[in-house]
PDB file of C-alpha atoms in Angstrom:
ATOM      1  CA  MET A 985      90.042  44.134 130.510  1.00 81.00           C
ATOM      2  CA  GLN A 986      91.470  44.928 127.059  1.00 92.00           C
ATOM      3  CA  VAL A 987      95.512  46.313 125.930  1.00 96.00           C
ATOM      4  CA  LYS A 988      94.361  49.474 124.164  1.00 98.00           C
ATOM      5  CA  LEU A 989      96.703  52.655 123.505  1.00 98.00           C
ATOM      6  CA  ALA A 990      95.451  56.094 124.965  1.00 98.00           C
ATOM      7  CA  LEU A 991      96.593  59.156 123.107  1.00 98.00           C
ATOM      8  CA  LEU A 992      96.249  61.892 126.733  1.00 98.00           C
ATOM      9  CA  LYS A 993      95.766  65.515 126.628  1.00 97.00           C
ATOM     10  CA  SER A 994      99.548  65.298 127.718  1.00 96.00           C
ATOM     11  CA  GLY A 995     100.381  64.393 123.797  1.00 96.00           C
ATOM     12  CA  GLU A 996     101.618  60.469 125.539  1.00 96.00           C
ATOM     13  CA  GLU A 997     100.918  57.286 124.419  1.00 97.00           C
ATOM     14  CA  VAL A 998      99.744  54.871 126.954  1.00 98.00           C
ATOM     15  CA  ILE A 999      99.908  51.617 126.764  1.00 98.00           C
ATOM     16  CA  SER A1000      98.127  49.578 129.235  1.00 96.00           C
ATOM     17  CA  LEU A1001      95.414  46.578 130.263  1.00 96.00           C
ATOM     18  CA  VAL A1002      92.171  49.640 130.849  1.00 97.00           C
ATOM     19  CA  ASP A1003      89.070  48.748 133.095  1.00 96.00           C
ATOM     20  CA  GLU A1004      86.198  51.507 133.539  1.00 95.00           C
ATOM     21  CA  MET A1005      86.009  53.070 136.767  1.00 95.00           C
ATOM     22  CA  VAL A1006      82.204  53.174 136.949  1.00 94.00           C
ATOM     23  CA  VAL A1007      80.589  55.340 139.770  1.00 94.00           C
ATOM     24  CA  ASN A1008      76.536  54.906 139.857  1.00 95.00           C
ATOM     25  CA  GLU A1009      76.434  53.238 136.299  1.00 95.00           C
ATOM     26  CA  LYS A1010      78.472  55.972 134.833  1.00 94.00           C
ATOM     27  CA  VAL A1011      81.985  55.900 133.368  1.00 94.00           C
ATOM     28  CA  VAL A1012      84.064  58.648 135.253  1.00 95.00           C
ATOM     29  CA  GLY A1013      87.585  57.623 134.296  1.00 97.00           C
ATOM     30  CA  TYR A1014      89.974  54.569 133.913  1.00 97.00           C
ATOM     31  CA  ILE A1015      92.022  52.327 135.354  1.00 97.00           C
ATOM     32  CA  PHE A1016      94.941  51.922 133.614  1.00 96.00           C
ATOM     33  CA  ASN A1017      96.781  49.069 134.718  1.00 94.00           C
ATOM     34  CA  TYR A1018     100.707  48.214 134.009  1.00 94.00           C
ATOM     35  CA  PRO A1019     100.496  51.793 132.308  1.00 95.00           C
ATOM     36  CA  CYS A1020     103.963  52.111 130.058  1.00 96.00           C
ATOM     37  CA  VAL A1021     104.332  54.987 127.519  1.00 97.00           C
ATOM     38  CA  ALA A1022     104.742  54.034 123.911  1.00 95.00           C
ATOM     39  CA  ARG A1023     107.564  55.850 121.695  1.00 92.00           C
ATOM     40  CA  LEU A1024     108.323  55.557 117.903  1.00 86.00           C
ATOM     41  CA  GLN A1025     112.059  56.494 117.747  1.00 84.00           C
ATOM     42  CA  THR A1026     113.290  57.556 114.205  1.00 79.00           C
ATOM     43  CA  LYS A1027     116.762  58.780 112.726  1.00 76.00           C
ATOM     44  CA  LEU A1028     117.213  60.466 110.265  1.00 76.00           C
ATOM     45  CA  GLU A1029     118.298  59.384 107.052  1.00 75.00           C
ATOM     46  CA  ALA A1030     119.031  61.280 103.475  1.00 76.00           C
ATOM     47  CA  ASP A1031     116.943  64.206 104.457  1.00 75.00           C
ATOM     48  CA  LYS A1032     114.221  61.641 105.259  1.00 77.00           C
ATOM     49  CA  THR A1033     112.830  60.663 109.045  1.00 72.00           C
ATOM     50  CA  ILE A1034     112.394  57.039 109.151  1.00 73.00           C
ATOM     51  CA  PRO A1035     110.660  54.467 111.914  1.00 69.00           C
ATOM     52  CA  CYS A1036     112.856  52.388 113.201  1.00 77.00           C
ATOM     53  CA  LYS A1037     112.198  51.002 116.936  1.00 88.00           C
ATOM     54  CA  ILE A1038     109.504  50.565 119.098  1.00 91.00           C
ATOM     55  CA  LYS A1039     110.337  51.794 122.768  1.00 92.00           C
ATOM     56  CA  LEU A1040     107.826  51.090 126.301  1.00 94.00           C
ATOM     57  CA  ASN A1041     109.106  52.381 129.566  1.00 92.00           C
ATOM     58  CA  PRO A1042     106.990  52.744 132.700  1.00 92.00           C
ATOM     59  CA  TRP A1043     104.372  55.245 132.644  1.00 95.00           C
ATOM     60  CA  ILE A1044     104.957  57.054 135.916  1.00 95.00           C
ATOM     61  CA  PRO A1045     108.552  54.818 136.776  1.00 92.00           C
ATOM     62  CA  LEU A1046     109.280  56.264 140.324  1.00 95.00           C
ATOM     63  CA  THR A1047     105.339  54.662 141.811  1.00 93.00           C
ATOM     64  CA  LYS A1048     105.259  51.377 143.212  1.00 91.00           C
ATOM     65  CA  ASP A1049     101.629  51.117 142.149  1.00 92.00           C
ATOM     66  CA  SER A1050     100.339  48.763 139.313  1.00 90.00           C
ATOM     67  CA  THR A1051      97.408  50.485 138.656  1.00 93.00           C
ATOM     68  CA  VAL A1052      96.503  54.227 138.305  1.00 96.00           C
ATOM     69  CA  PRO A1053      93.365  56.032 137.875  1.00 97.00           C
ATOM     70  CA  VAL A1054      92.936  58.470 134.864  1.00 97.00           C
ATOM     71  CA  VAL A1055      90.022  61.069 135.336  1.00 95.00           C
ATOM     72  CA  MET A1056      87.539  60.633 131.988  1.00 94.00           C
ATOM     73  CA  ASP A1057      88.258  64.284 130.386  1.00 94.00           C
ATOM     74  CA  TRP A1058      92.391  63.406 130.520  1.00 96.00           C
ATOM     75  CA  VAL A1059      91.853  60.490 127.894  1.00 97.00           C
ATOM     76  CA  ILE A1060      91.572  62.294 123.992  1.00 97.00           C
ATOM     77  CA  THR A1061      91.107  58.919 123.061  1.00 97.00           C
ATOM     78  CA  PHE A1062      91.565  55.165 122.804  1.00 98.00           C
ATOM     79  CA  THR A1063      92.746  52.813 120.095  1.00 98.00           C
ATOM     80  CA  ASN A1064      93.574  49.153 119.555  1.00 98.00           C
ATOM     81  CA  PRO A1065      97.333  49.863 119.031  1.00 97.00           C
ATOM     82  CA  ILE A1066      99.238  47.974 116.115  1.00 94.00           C
ATOM     83  CA  ASP A1067      99.937  44.113 116.374  1.00 95.00           C
ATOM     84  CA  LYS A1068     103.583  44.530 117.151  1.00 93.00           C
ATOM     85  CA  LEU A1069     103.400  46.884 120.234  1.00 95.00           C
ATOM     86  CA  GLU A1070     100.197  44.495 121.600  1.00 96.00           C
ATOM     87  CA  GLU A1071     102.871  41.415 121.395  1.00 95.00           C
ATOM     88  CA  MET A1072     105.567  43.386 122.392  1.00 95.00           C
ATOM     89  CA  TYR A1073     103.594  44.677 125.595  1.00 95.00           C
ATOM     90  CA  LEU A1074     102.193  41.042 126.801  1.00 94.00           C
ATOM     91  CA  GLN A1075     105.524  39.921 126.154  1.00 93.00           C
ATOM     92  CA  MET A1076     107.040  42.276 128.757  1.00 90.00           C
ATOM     93  CA  LEU A1077     104.294  41.241 131.257  1.00 89.00           C
ATOM     94  CA  GLU A1078     104.529  37.462 130.431  1.00 89.00           C
ATOM     95  CA  ASP A1079     108.918  38.011 130.756  1.00 87.00           C
ATOM     96  CA  ASN A1080     108.197  39.648 134.155  1.00 79.00           C
ATOM     97  CA  GLY A1081     106.393  36.649 135.344  1.00 75.00           C
ATOM     98  CA  PHE A1082     102.853  37.707 134.239  1.00 73.00           C
ATOM     99  CA  LYS A1083     100.140  36.147 132.434  1.00 65.00           C
ATOM    100  CA  LYS A1084      98.834  36.880 129.347  1.00 56.00           C
ATOM    101  CA  PRO A1085      95.347  38.918 130.155  1.00 54.00           C
ATOM    102  CA  GLU A1086      92.085  36.628 129.051  1.00 59.00           C
ATOM    103  CA  SER A1087      89.626  38.444 131.280  1.00 50.00           C
ATOM    104  CA  ASP A1088      89.738  40.130 134.716  1.00 46.00           C
ATOM    105  CA  SER A1089      93.964  39.294 135.797  1.00 41.00           C
ATOM    106  CA  SER A1090      95.915  40.925 137.944  1.00 42.00           C
ATOM    107  CA  ASP A1091     100.115  41.981 136.236  1.00 41.00           C
ATOM    108  CA  GLU A1092     103.001  44.002 137.291  1.00 41.00           C
ATOM    109  CA  GLN A1093     104.473  45.961 134.588  1.00 41.00           C
ATOM    110  CA  SER A1094     108.419  45.584 134.276  1.00 42.00           C
ATOM    111  CA  ASP A1095     110.869  48.678 134.298  1.00 46.00           C
ATOM    112  CA  SER A1096     111.687  49.002 130.283  1.00 49.00           C
ATOM    113  CA  ALA A1097     111.434  47.113 126.682  1.00 56.00           C
ATOM    114  CA  GLU A1098     112.339  48.165 123.672  1.00 56.00           C
ATOM    115  CA  SER A1099     112.203  46.465 119.600  1.00 56.00           C
ATOM    116  CA  ASP A1100     113.382  47.218 116.187  1.00 52.00           C
TER     117      ASP A1100
END
């Protein structure tokens, strides 16, 4: 299980511990474990937009499920998150009583996290 940043067809950027959903030796989708929407908040200064904060919120905040299956064609691409985002995400999991993933660990997600 790896921490990945997914760009979805909806335009959302979701950070999650990702597993492949395999049927008959073929990847048919993905399992997002503890998915959070990652947003870069900006501010306007002297006619320039300046990035200032990364914010994490649960991807589907009204579910009690910690794993969400996602069909393959809904994901545009997976990327590796920047170090600060990955650290924030793992720290959020750890702060809520979940161990940092090594290979196949189970975690839960918190309500939100924010960093400057």
